[in-house]
């Protein structure tokens, strides 16, 4: 989601305008400089364009003097945002602080929409026009109080922010979810597919233009259809096409490209191999939801079981969040448990947290466990937003570098508190220098 920062000096009506845009769904406190807000970021949308609206009014800048403070806020906002909504009080006209902001914004090269606020009636229309002198393009006369003109202003905002990509969810809600069944040779992929789908399954969907001879099969599992991707790469009769290790890796990556969730199959009758770990890493990097399936469980004795636990702890700790199922493709043991595991992973992968909820949560988390001091300074987390789902991606806006440990802590708590089980999470920072 693109970030739109609302900048301007105090009392021009930034908070009221934010309230107007988000439809007063969330409270915003008084516009007092130097006061850190409870929340500064909100989900907003106009027509079908979605964006995160950030009220910069409460940010401390460490600069003194009104013009300096406001310009400092604008400078950081411009760095962190995709577009700027610059609010000026039309009834007051251009002040030194407004001009300082305009200079900063022009230098930033970011798209700016100029809102001339407090145009409550025809009397102030001329005042709005006078704001052309800021050199920020056309002033949009608005009244945050009455809502007047905000539609045109938002049209202008929507026109300058990067387009919201077509949501994948809208693609086809009812289409079967797409599974890539992956793992090194001989772990039992074709046995498992045969167990689930049967030997003589009719080929239902040949996909052109991807892997040569890629064949997807729709398979019923737990009373629901699922698409298994590139089953031609798995089915025994095509095995000759697979060739060397390299082609298996390429085939896996092409299957992952089209998949939503991957089942990584491993063979418990042998020690976990480097190749197993590589496949798991390939899945994590692809950003697909993940289920770990341990096959040939029928061969397991107590001794092997003991070592297996150790191997899993040691080699798969990076994906300790992924659901695991212990199965036997030969006997059919617990194969049906793949379904709840797939559903758990996909649910996390699909999750979108609203910006309001995310920041409420973050505020409590940071209050209870603040980021460690670094170089004598306490980094502050200004706000966070979920930039995307599938896989979930979060952006943290901070005043300083957060240590890896602390980032991992945030990631772990995100997983626990919002139920991101089985999905990789991407967490990035944007730092105000
Ligand atoms: P793929 O290369 O991953 O498709 O693996 P295959 O399905 O061809 O299986 C490799 C070998 O493992 C075959 O000899 C299978 O019979 C055997 N196998 C597969 N699943 C199981 C299982 O659950 N238990 C046991 N004991 N053997 C299995």
CSV table of C-alpha atoms and ligand atoms in Angstrom, one decimal:
chain,number,residue,atom,x,y,z
A,1,UNK,CA,0.0,0.0,0.0
A,2,UNK,CA,1.4,3.4,-0.8
A,3,UNK,CA,2.1,5.8,2.0
A,4,UNK,CA,0.6,9.3,1.9
A,5,UNK,CA,2.0,11.7,4.5
A,6,UNK,CA,0.0,14.7,5.6
A,7,UNK,CA,2.3,17.6,6.4
A,8,UNK,CA,1.8,21.2,7.3
A,9,UNK,CA,2.3,23.6,10.2
A,10,UNK,CA,0.2,23.3,13.4
A,11,UNK,CA,-3.5,24.4,13.4
A,12,UNK,CA,-4.0,24.3,9.6
A,13,UNK,CA,-6.4,21.4,10.2
A,14,UNK,CA,-4.3,18.3,9.4
A,15,UNK,CA,-6.0,16.1,11.9
A,16,UNK,CA,-9.5,17.3,10.9
A,17,UNK,CA,-8.6,16.5,7.3
A,18,UNK,CA,-7.3,13.1,8.3
A,19,UNK,CA,-10.5,12.5,10.2
A,20,UNK,CA,-12.6,13.6,7.2
A,21,UNK,CA,-10.7,11.3,4.8
A,22,UNK,CA,-10.9,8.2,7.0
A,23,UNK,CA,-14.5,9.0,7.9
A,24,UNK,CA,-13.8,9.6,11.6
A,25,UNK,CA,-13.4,5.9,12.2
A,26,UNK,CA,-10.5,6.5,14.5
A,27,UNK,CA,-10.0,9.4,16.9
A,28,UNK,CA,-7.1,11.8,16.4
A,29,UNK,CA,-6.0,14.0,19.2
A,30,UNK,CA,-5.4,17.8,19.1
A,31,UNK,CA,-2.8,19.2,16.8
A,32,UNK,CA,-0.2,20.2,19.3
A,33,UNK,CA,3.4,20.3,18.1
A,34,UNK,CA,5.8,18.2,20.1
A,35,UNK,CA,3.1,15.8,21.3
A,36,UNK,CA,3.6,12.3,20.3
A,37,UNK,CA,0.4,10.8,19.1
A,38,UNK,CA,-1.1,7.5,20.1
A,39,UNK,CA,-1.5,6.7,16.5
A,40,UNK,CA,-0.3,8.4,13.4
A,41,UNK,CA,-1.1,5.9,10.6
A,42,UNK,CA,-4.5,5.0,9.2
A,43,UNK,CA,-5.9,2.9,6.4
A,44,UNK,CA,-7.6,5.0,3.8
A,45,UNK,CA,-9.1,4.5,0.4
A,46,UNK,CA,-10.5,6.5,-2.4
A,47,UNK,CA,-12.4,4.9,-5.2
A,48,UNK,CA,-10.5,1.6,-5.3
A,49,UNK,CA,-7.2,3.1,-4.5
A,50,UNK,CA,-5.9,2.1,-1.1
A,51,UNK,CA,-3.2,3.9,0.9
A,52,UNK,CA,-1.8,4.4,4.3
A,53,UNK,CA,-2.4,7.9,5.6
A,54,UNK,CA,0.2,9.2,8.0
A,55,UNK,CA,-0.4,12.3,10.2
A,56,UNK,CA,3.1,13.7,10.8
A,57,UNK,CA,1.9,16.4,13.2
A,58,UNK,CA,3.2,14.8,16.4
A,59,UNK,CA,6.7,13.9,15.3
A,60,UNK,CA,9.6,15.3,17.2
A,61,UNK,CA,12.3,16.6,15.1
A,62,UNK,CA,15.0,17.9,17.4
A,63,UNK,CA,15.0,21.2,15.5
A,64,UNK,CA,13.9,24.4,17.2
A,65,UNK,CA,11.8,27.1,15.8
A,66,UNK,CA,8.4,26.5,14.2
A,67,UNK,CA,9.6,26.7,10.6
A,68,UNK,CA,12.5,24.3,11.3
A,69,UNK,CA,10.3,21.8,13.2
A,70,UNK,CA,7.7,21.7,10.5
A,71,UNK,CA,10.3,21.5,7.7
A,72,UNK,CA,12.0,18.7,9.6
A,73,UNK,CA,8.8,16.8,9.8
A,74,UNK,CA,8.1,17.3,6.2
A,75,UNK,CA,11.6,16.2,5.2
A,76,UNK,CA,11.3,12.9,7.0
A,77,UNK,CA,7.8,12.5,5.7
A,78,UNK,CA,8.9,13.0,2.2
A,79,UNK,CA,11.6,10.4,2.6
A,80,UNK,CA,9.3,7.8,4.0
A,81,UNK,CA,6.2,8.5,1.9
A,82,UNK,CA,5.2,7.8,-1.7
A,83,UNK,CA,3.2,11.1,-1.9
A,84,UNK,CA,2.6,14.1,0.2
A,85,UNK,CA,-0.6,15.9,1.1
A,86,UNK,CA,0.5,19.4,2.0
A,87,UNK,CA,-2.1,21.3,4.0
A,88,UNK,CA,-2.1,25.1,4.2
A,89,UNK,CA,-4.6,27.4,5.9
A,90,UNK,CA,-6.2,29.4,3.1
A,91,UNK,CA,-7.6,32.0,5.5
A,92,UNK,CA,-4.1,32.8,6.8
A,93,UNK,CA,-2.2,32.5,3.6
A,94,UNK,CA,1.5,31.6,3.1
A,95,UNK,CA,3.7,31.8,6.2
A,96,UNK,CA,7.4,31.3,6.6
A,97,UNK,CA,6.8,27.8,7.8
A,98,UNK,CA,4.7,27.0,4.8
A,99,UNK,CA,7.5,28.2,2.5
A,100,UNK,CA,10.1,26.2,4.4
A,101,UNK,CA,7.9,23.1,3.9
A,102,UNK,CA,7.5,23.9,0.2
A,103,UNK,CA,11.2,24.1,-0.3
A,104,UNK,CA,11.8,20.8,1.4
A,105,UNK,CA,9.1,19.1,-0.7
A,106,UNK,CA,10.3,20.5,-4.0
A,107,UNK,CA,13.7,19.2,-3.3
A,108,UNK,CA,12.3,15.8,-2.4
A,109,UNK,CA,10.9,15.2,-5.9
A,110,UNK,CA,8.0,13.4,-4.3
A,111,UNK,CA,4.5,14.1,-5.8
A,112,UNK,CA,2.7,16.7,-3.7
A,113,UNK,CA,-1.0,17.6,-3.6
A,114,UNK,CA,-1.6,21.0,-2.1
A,115,UNK,CA,-4.8,21.3,0.1
A,116,UNK,CA,-6.0,24.8,0.8
A,117,UNK,CA,-8.0,24.2,4.0
A,118,UNK,CA,-10.7,26.2,5.8
A,119,UNK,CA,-12.4,27.1,2.5
A,120,UNK,CA,-15.8,26.9,4.1
A,121,UNK,CA,-17.6,29.2,1.7
A,122,UNK,CA,-17.2,31.3,-1.4
A,123,UNK,CA,-15.6,34.1,0.5
A,124,UNK,CA,-12.4,32.0,0.9
A,125,UNK,CA,-12.1,30.8,-2.7
A,126,UNK,CA,-9.9,33.7,-3.6
A,127,UNK,CA,-7.7,33.0,-0.6
A,128,UNK,CA,-7.2,29.4,-1.9
A,129,UNK,CA,-6.2,30.7,-5.4
A,130,UNK,CA,-3.5,32.9,-3.7
A,131,UNK,CA,-1.7,29.8,-2.7
A,132,UNK,CA,-0.5,29.2,-6.2
A,133,UNK,CA,2.4,31.4,-5.0
A,134,UNK,CA,3.8,28.5,-3.1
A,135,UNK,CA,4.9,27.0,-6.4
A,136,UNK,CA,3.4,23.6,-5.5
A,137,UNK,CA,0.9,23.5,-8.4
A,138,UNK,CA,-2.9,23.8,-8.2
A,139,UNK,CA,-4.3,24.4,-4.7
A,140,UNK,CA,-7.3,22.3,-3.9
A,141,UNK,CA,-9.8,24.3,-1.9
A,142,UNK,CA,-11.2,22.1,0.9
A,143,UNK,CA,-13.1,22.3,4.1
A,144,UNK,CA,-12.1,19.6,6.5
A,145,UNK,CA,-15.0,20.9,8.7
A,146,UNK,CA,-17.7,20.5,6.1
A,147,UNK,CA,-16.1,17.9,3.7
A,148,UNK,CA,-16.2,20.4,0.8
A,149,UNK,CA,-13.8,19.7,-2.0
A,150,UNK,CA,-12.1,16.7,-0.4
A,151,UNK,CA,-13.3,14.5,-3.3
A,152,UNK,CA,-11.4,16.5,-5.9
A,153,UNK,CA,-8.4,16.6,-3.6
A,154,UNK,CA,-8.5,12.8,-3.2
A,155,UNK,CA,-8.8,12.3,-6.9
A,156,UNK,CA,-5.5,14.2,-7.2
A,157,UNK,CA,-3.9,12.1,-4.4
A,158,UNK,CA,-5.1,8.9,-6.1
A,159,UNK,CA,-3.7,10.0,-9.4
A,160,UNK,CA,-0.1,10.5,-8.0
A,161,UNK,CA,0.3,7.5,-5.7
A,162,UNK,CA,1.5,4.2,-7.2
A,163,UNK,CA,-1.5,2.1,-8.2
A,164,UNK,CA,-2.7,-0.5,-5.8
A,165,UNK,CA,-1.9,-3.7,-7.6
A,166,UNK,CA,-4.9,-5.9,-8.5
A,167,UNK,CA,-5.5,-7.9,-5.4
A,168,UNK,CA,-4.8,-11.6,-5.9
A,169,UNK,CA,-7.8,-12.3,-3.7
A,170,UNK,CA,-10.0,-10.9,-6.4
A,171,UNK,CA,-8.6,-13.3,-8.9
A,172,UNK,CA,-11.0,-16.1,-8.2
A,173,UNK,CA,-12.2,-16.7,-4.6
A,174,UNK,CA,-13.5,-20.1,-5.3
A,175,UNK,CA,-10.5,-21.5,-7.2
A,176,UNK,CA,-8.8,-24.4,-5.5
A,177,UNK,CA,-5.7,-23.4,-3.6
A,178,UNK,CA,-2.5,-24.2,-5.4
A,179,UNK,CA,0.0,-26.6,-3.8
A,180,UNK,CA,3.6,-27.3,-4.8
A,181,UNK,CA,4.6,-30.8,-3.6
A,182,UNK,CA,8.4,-30.5,-3.4
A,183,UNK,CA,11.4,-32.4,-2.0
A,184,UNK,CA,14.6,-34.1,-3.1
A,185,UNK,CA,14.3,-37.3,-5.2
A,186,UNK,CA,13.0,-40.4,-3.5
A,187,UNK,CA,11.4,-38.9,-0.5
A,188,UNK,CA,8.1,-40.2,-1.7
A,189,UNK,CA,6.5,-37.4,-3.7
A,190,UNK,CA,5.1,-39.6,-6.4
A,191,UNK,CA,4.0,-42.2,-3.8
A,192,UNK,CA,2.1,-39.5,-1.9
A,193,UNK,CA,0.5,-38.1,-5.0
A,194,UNK,CA,-0.6,-41.5,-6.0
A,195,UNK,CA,-1.9,-42.1,-2.5
A,196,UNK,CA,-4.0,-38.9,-2.6
A,197,UNK,CA,-5.0,-38.8,-6.2
A,198,UNK,CA,-4.7,-42.4,-7.4
A,199,UNK,CA,-2.7,-43.8,-10.2
A,200,UNK,CA,-5.1,-43.3,-13.1
A,201,UNK,CA,-6.0,-39.8,-12.4
A,202,UNK,CA,-7.2,-38.0,-15.5
A,203,UNK,CA,-5.0,-35.0,-16.4
A,204,UNK,CA,-7.2,-32.0,-15.9
A,205,UNK,CA,-5.1,-28.9,-16.6
A,206,UNK,CA,-2.1,-28.7,-18.8
A,207,UNK,CA,-0.5,-25.3,-18.4
A,208,UNK,CA,1.2,-23.9,-21.4
A,209,UNK,CA,4.2,-21.5,-21.3
A,210,UNK,CA,5.5,-22.5,-17.9
A,211,UNK,CA,7.6,-25.6,-17.4
A,212,UNK,CA,7.6,-27.7,-20.5
A,213,UNK,CA,5.0,-30.5,-20.0
A,214,UNK,CA,3.9,-29.0,-16.7
A,215,UNK,CA,0.6,-30.7,-15.7
A,216,UNK,CA,-1.5,-29.6,-12.8
A,217,UNK,CA,-4.0,-31.9,-11.3
A,218,UNK,CA,-7.1,-31.0,-9.2
A,219,UNK,CA,-7.3,-33.4,-6.4
A,220,UNK,CA,-9.9,-33.8,-3.6
A,221,UNK,CA,-8.5,-33.8,-0.1
A,222,UNK,CA,-10.5,-33.4,3.0
A,223,UNK,CA,-13.7,-32.9,1.0
A,224,UNK,CA,-12.2,-29.9,-0.9
A,225,UNK,CA,-10.5,-29.6,-4.3
A,226,UNK,CA,-6.8,-28.5,-4.3
A,227,UNK,CA,-4.6,-27.9,-7.3
A,228,UNK,CA,-1.3,-29.8,-7.3
A,229,UNK,CA,1.1,-27.9,-9.5
A,230,UNK,CA,3.3,-29.6,-12.1
A,231,UNK,CA,2.5,-33.1,-11.2
A,232,UNK,CA,4.2,-34.2,-14.4
A,233,UNK,CA,7.4,-33.5,-12.7
A,234,UNK,CA,6.4,-35.9,-9.9
A,235,UNK,CA,4.6,-38.7,-11.7
A,236,UNK,CA,6.7,-41.7,-12.3
A,237,UNK,CA,6.1,-42.0,-16.0
A,238,UNK,CA,7.6,-38.6,-16.6
A,239,UNK,CA,10.6,-39.1,-14.3
A,240,UNK,CA,12.9,-39.5,-17.3
A,241,UNK,CA,12.3,-35.9,-18.3
A,242,UNK,CA,13.5,-34.7,-14.9
A,243,UNK,CA,17.2,-35.3,-15.5
A,244,UNK,CA,19.9,-33.9,-13.3
A,245,UNK,CA,19.7,-32.2,-9.9
A,246,UNK,CA,19.8,-28.8,-11.6
A,247,UNK,CA,16.6,-29.5,-13.5
A,248,UNK,CA,14.9,-30.7,-10.4
A,249,UNK,CA,15.8,-27.3,-8.7
A,250,UNK,CA,14.5,-25.4,-11.7
A,251,UNK,CA,11.4,-27.4,-11.8
A,252,UNK,CA,10.8,-26.8,-8.1
A,253,UNK,CA,11.3,-23.1,-8.5
A,254,UNK,CA,8.9,-23.0,-11.4
A,255,UNK,CA,6.3,-24.9,-9.4
A,256,UNK,CA,6.8,-22.5,-6.5
A,257,UNK,CA,6.2,-19.5,-8.8
A,258,UNK,CA,2.7,-20.7,-9.4
A,259,UNK,CA,2.0,-22.1,-6.0
A,260,UNK,CA,0.4,-20.5,-2.9
A,261,UNK,CA,1.6,-23.1,-0.4
A,262,UNK,CA,4.4,-25.7,-0.6
A,263,UNK,CA,4.5,-29.1,1.1
A,264,UNK,CA,8.1,-30.0,1.6
A,265,UNK,CA,8.3,-33.7,1.8
A,266,UNK,CA,11.2,-35.3,3.7
A,267,UNK,CA,12.3,-38.9,4.2
A,268,UNK,CA,12.7,-40.0,7.9
A,269,UNK,CA,14.3,-43.3,7.0
A,270,UNK,CA,17.5,-41.3,6.2
A,271,UNK,CA,19.3,-38.4,7.9
A,272,UNK,CA,18.0,-35.0,6.8
A,273,UNK,CA,20.2,-34.0,3.9
A,274,UNK,CA,21.6,-30.7,2.8
A,275,UNK,CA,19.3,-30.9,-0.2
A,276,UNK,CA,16.2,-31.1,2.1
A,277,UNK,CA,17.3,-27.9,3.8
A,278,UNK,CA,17.9,-26.3,0.5
A,279,UNK,CA,14.4,-27.0,-0.7
A,280,UNK,CA,13.0,-25.6,2.5
A,281,UNK,CA,15.0,-22.4,2.0
A,282,UNK,CA,13.9,-22.2,-1.6
A,283,UNK,CA,10.3,-22.2,-0.3
A,284,UNK,CA,10.9,-19.5,2.3
A,285,UNK,CA,12.7,-17.3,-0.3
A,286,UNK,CA,9.8,-17.8,-2.7
A,287,UNK,CA,7.5,-16.3,0.0
A,288,UNK,CA,5.1,-19.2,-0.2
A,289,UNK,CA,3.2,-20.7,2.8
A,290,UNK,CA,4.9,-23.8,4.1
A,291,UNK,CA,4.0,-27.2,5.5
A,292,UNK,CA,6.7,-29.7,6.5
A,293,UNK,CA,5.8,-33.3,5.9
A,294,UNK,CA,7.9,-36.1,7.2
A,295,UNK,CA,7.3,-39.3,5.2
A,296,UNK,CA,8.0,-43.0,5.6
A,297,UNK,CA,7.0,-42.7,9.3
A,298,UNK,CA,6.3,-46.5,9.1
A,299,UNK,CA,10.0,-47.1,9.0
A,300,UNK,CA,10.7,-45.3,12.2
A,301,UNK,CA,12.2,-47.0,15.2
A,302,UNK,CA,12.9,-45.4,18.6
A,303,UNK,CA,16.5,-44.8,17.9
A,304,UNK,CA,16.0,-43.1,14.6
A,305,UNK,CA,13.2,-41.1,16.1
A,306,UNK,CA,15.5,-39.8,18.8
A,307,UNK,CA,18.0,-38.6,16.2
A,308,UNK,CA,15.3,-37.2,13.9
A,309,UNK,CA,14.1,-34.9,16.7
A,310,UNK,CA,17.7,-33.6,17.1
A,311,UNK,CA,18.1,-33.1,13.4
A,312,UNK,CA,14.8,-31.2,13.1
A,313,UNK,CA,15.7,-29.0,16.1
A,314,UNK,CA,19.2,-28.3,14.7
A,315,UNK,CA,18.6,-28.0,10.9
A,316,UNK,CA,15.0,-26.7,10.7
A,317,UNK,CA,15.0,-24.1,13.5
A,318,UNK,CA,14.7,-21.4,10.9
A,319,UNK,CA,11.3,-22.6,10.1
A,320,UNK,CA,10.2,-23.6,13.6
A,321,UNK,CA,6.9,-21.8,12.8
A,322,UNK,CA,5.8,-24.2,10.1
A,323,UNK,CA,3.2,-26.8,10.8
A,324,UNK,CA,4.5,-30.4,10.6
A,325,UNK,CA,2.8,-33.6,9.8
A,326,UNK,CA,4.2,-37.1,10.1
A,327,UNK,CA,2.9,-39.4,7.4
A,328,UNK,CA,3.4,-42.6,5.5
A,329,UNK,CA,2.6,-42.5,1.8
A,330,UNK,CA,2.8,-46.3,1.7
A,331,UNK,CA,0.3,-47.0,4.5
A,332,UNK,CA,-1.7,-43.8,4.2
A,333,UNK,CA,-1.0,-43.0,7.8
A,334,UNK,CA,-2.1,-39.4,8.8
A,335,UNK,CA,-2.1,-38.2,5.2
A,336,UNK,CA,-5.5,-36.5,5.9
A,337,UNK,CA,-3.7,-34.3,8.5
A,338,UNK,CA,-2.1,-32.4,5.6
A,339,UNK,CA,-5.4,-30.6,5.2
A,340,UNK,CA,-5.6,-28.7,8.5
A,341,UNK,CA,-1.9,-28.0,8.1
A,342,UNK,CA,-2.4,-26.5,4.7
A,343,UNK,CA,-5.3,-24.5,5.9
A,344,UNK,CA,-3.4,-23.1,8.9
A,345,UNK,CA,-0.5,-22.0,6.7
A,346,UNK,CA,-2.7,-20.4,4.1
A,347,UNK,CA,-4.7,-18.6,6.7
A,348,UNK,CA,-1.6,-16.8,7.9
A,349,UNK,CA,-0.4,-16.2,4.4
A,350,UNK,CA,-3.7,-14.5,3.5
A,351,UNK,CA,-4.0,-12.4,6.7
A,352,UNK,CA,-4.2,-8.6,6.5
A,353,UNK,CA,-4.0,-6.6,9.6
A,354,UNK,CA,-5.5,-3.1,9.6
A,355,UNK,CA,-3.1,-0.3,10.2
A,356,UNK,CA,-5.1,0.9,13.2
A,357,UNK,CA,-5.0,-2.5,14.8
A,358,UNK,CA,-1.4,-3.1,14.0
A,359,UNK,CA,-0.3,0.2,15.5
A,360,UNK,CA,-2.4,-0.3,18.6
A,361,UNK,CA,-0.6,-3.6,19.1
A,362,UNK,CA,2.8,-2.2,18.3
A,363,UNK,CA,2.4,0.6,20.8
A,364,UNK,CA,1.8,-1.8,23.6
A,365,UNK,CA,4.6,-4.1,22.5
A,366,UNK,CA,7.1,-1.3,22.3
A,367,UNK,CA,6.0,0.2,25.7
A,368,UNK,CA,6.5,-3.2,27.4
A,369,UNK,CA,9.7,-4.0,25.6
A,370,UNK,CA,11.4,-0.9,24.1
A,371,UNK,CA,14.1,-1.4,21.4
A,372,UNK,CA,17.6,-1.6,22.9
A,373,UNK,CA,19.6,1.6,23.0
A,374,UNK,CA,22.1,1.8,20.2
A,375,UNK,CA,25.0,4.3,20.1
A,376,UNK,CA,23.6,6.1,23.1
A,377,UNK,CA,20.3,6.6,21.4
A,378,UNK,CA,16.9,5.0,21.9
A,379,UNK,CA,15.4,4.3,18.5
A,380,UNK,CA,11.7,5.0,18.3
A,381,UNK,CA,9.3,3.2,16.2
A,382,UNK,CA,7.0,5.7,14.7
A,383,UNK,CA,4.5,3.5,13.1
A,384,UNK,CA,4.0,0.3,11.1
A,385,UNK,CA,1.9,-0.7,8.1
A,386,UNK,CA,1.3,-4.0,6.4
A,387,UNK,CA,2.4,-3.4,2.9
A,388,UNK,CA,1.1,-6.6,1.5
A,389,UNK,CA,-0.2,-10.1,2.2
A,390,UNK,CA,0.6,-13.4,0.5
A,391,UNK,CA,3.1,-13.4,2.0
A,392,UNK,CA,2.6,-10.8,4.8
A,393,UNK,CA,5.0,-7.9,4.5
A,394,UNK,CA,5.4,-5.2,7.1
A,395,UNK,CA,7.2,-1.9,7.0
A,396,UNK,CA,8.4,-0.3,10.2
A,397,UNK,CA,9.1,3.4,10.2
A,398,UNK,CA,11.8,4.1,12.8
A,399,UNK,CA,14.1,6.9,14.0
A,400,UNK,CA,17.1,4.5,14.2
A,401,UNK,CA,18.4,1.1,13.3
A,402,UNK,CA,16.7,-1.8,15.1
A,403,UNK,CA,19.0,-4.6,16.1
A,404,UNK,CA,18.4,-8.0,14.4
A,405,UNK,CA,17.4,-9.5,17.8
A,406,UNK,CA,14.7,-6.9,18.2
A,407,UNK,CA,13.4,-7.4,14.7
A,408,UNK,CA,13.2,-11.1,15.3
A,409,UNK,CA,11.4,-10.4,18.5
A,410,UNK,CA,8.8,-8.3,16.7
A,411,UNK,CA,8.4,-11.0,14.0
A,412,UNK,CA,7.9,-13.7,16.6
A,413,UNK,CA,5.3,-11.7,18.5
A,414,UNK,CA,3.5,-10.9,15.2
A,415,UNK,CA,3.4,-14.6,14.6
A,416,UNK,CA,2.1,-15.4,18.0
A,417,UNK,CA,-0.4,-12.5,18.4
A,418,UNK,CA,-1.9,-12.6,14.9
A,419,UNK,CA,-1.6,-16.3,14.1
A,420,UNK,CA,1.0,-16.2,11.3
A,421,UNK,CA,1.7,-19.9,11.5
A,422,UNK,CA,3.2,-21.5,8.5
A,423,UNK,CA,3.8,-18.3,6.5
A,424,UNK,CA,7.1,-16.5,6.0
A,425,UNK,CA,6.9,-12.8,7.1
A,426,UNK,CA,8.8,-10.0,5.6
A,427,UNK,CA,9.8,-7.2,7.9
A,428,UNK,CA,11.6,-4.1,6.5
A,429,UNK,CA,12.5,-0.8,8.1
A,430,UNK,CA,12.5,2.7,6.8
A,431,UNK,CA,14.8,4.8,8.9
A,432,UNK,CA,14.7,8.5,9.5
A,433,UNK,CA,18.4,9.5,9.6
B,1,LIG,P1,9.9,-39.2,-5.3
B,1,LIG,O1,11.1,-39.3,-6.0
B,1,LIG,O2,9.9,-38.2,-4.2
B,1,LIG,O3,8.7,-39.1,-6.1
B,1,LIG,O4,9.8,-40.6,-4.4
B,1,LIG,P2,9.0,-42.0,-4.8
B,1,LIG,O5,7.5,-41.7,-4.5
B,1,LIG,O6,9.3,-42.5,-6.1
B,1,LIG,O7,9.5,-42.9,-3.6
B,1,LIG,C1,10.8,-43.3,-3.5
B,1,LIG,C2,10.8,-44.7,-2.8
B,1,LIG,O8,10.4,-44.5,-1.4
B,1,LIG,C3,10.0,-45.7,-3.4
B,1,LIG,O9,10.6,-46.9,-3.4
B,1,LIG,C4,8.7,-45.7,-2.5
B,1,LIG,O10,8.1,-47.0,-2.5
B,1,LIG,C5,9.3,-45.4,-1.2
B,1,LIG,N1,8.3,-44.8,-0.3
B,1,LIG,C6,7.6,-43.7,-0.5
B,1,LIG,N2,6.8,-43.4,0.5
B,1,LIG,C7,7.1,-44.3,1.5
B,1,LIG,C8,6.6,-44.5,2.8
B,1,LIG,O11,5.7,-43.8,3.4
B,1,LIG,N3,7.1,-45.5,3.5
B,1,LIG,C9,8.0,-46.4,3.0
B,1,LIG,N4,8.5,-47.4,3.8
B,1,LIG,N5,8.5,-46.2,1.7
B,1,LIG,C10,8.0,-45.2,1.0
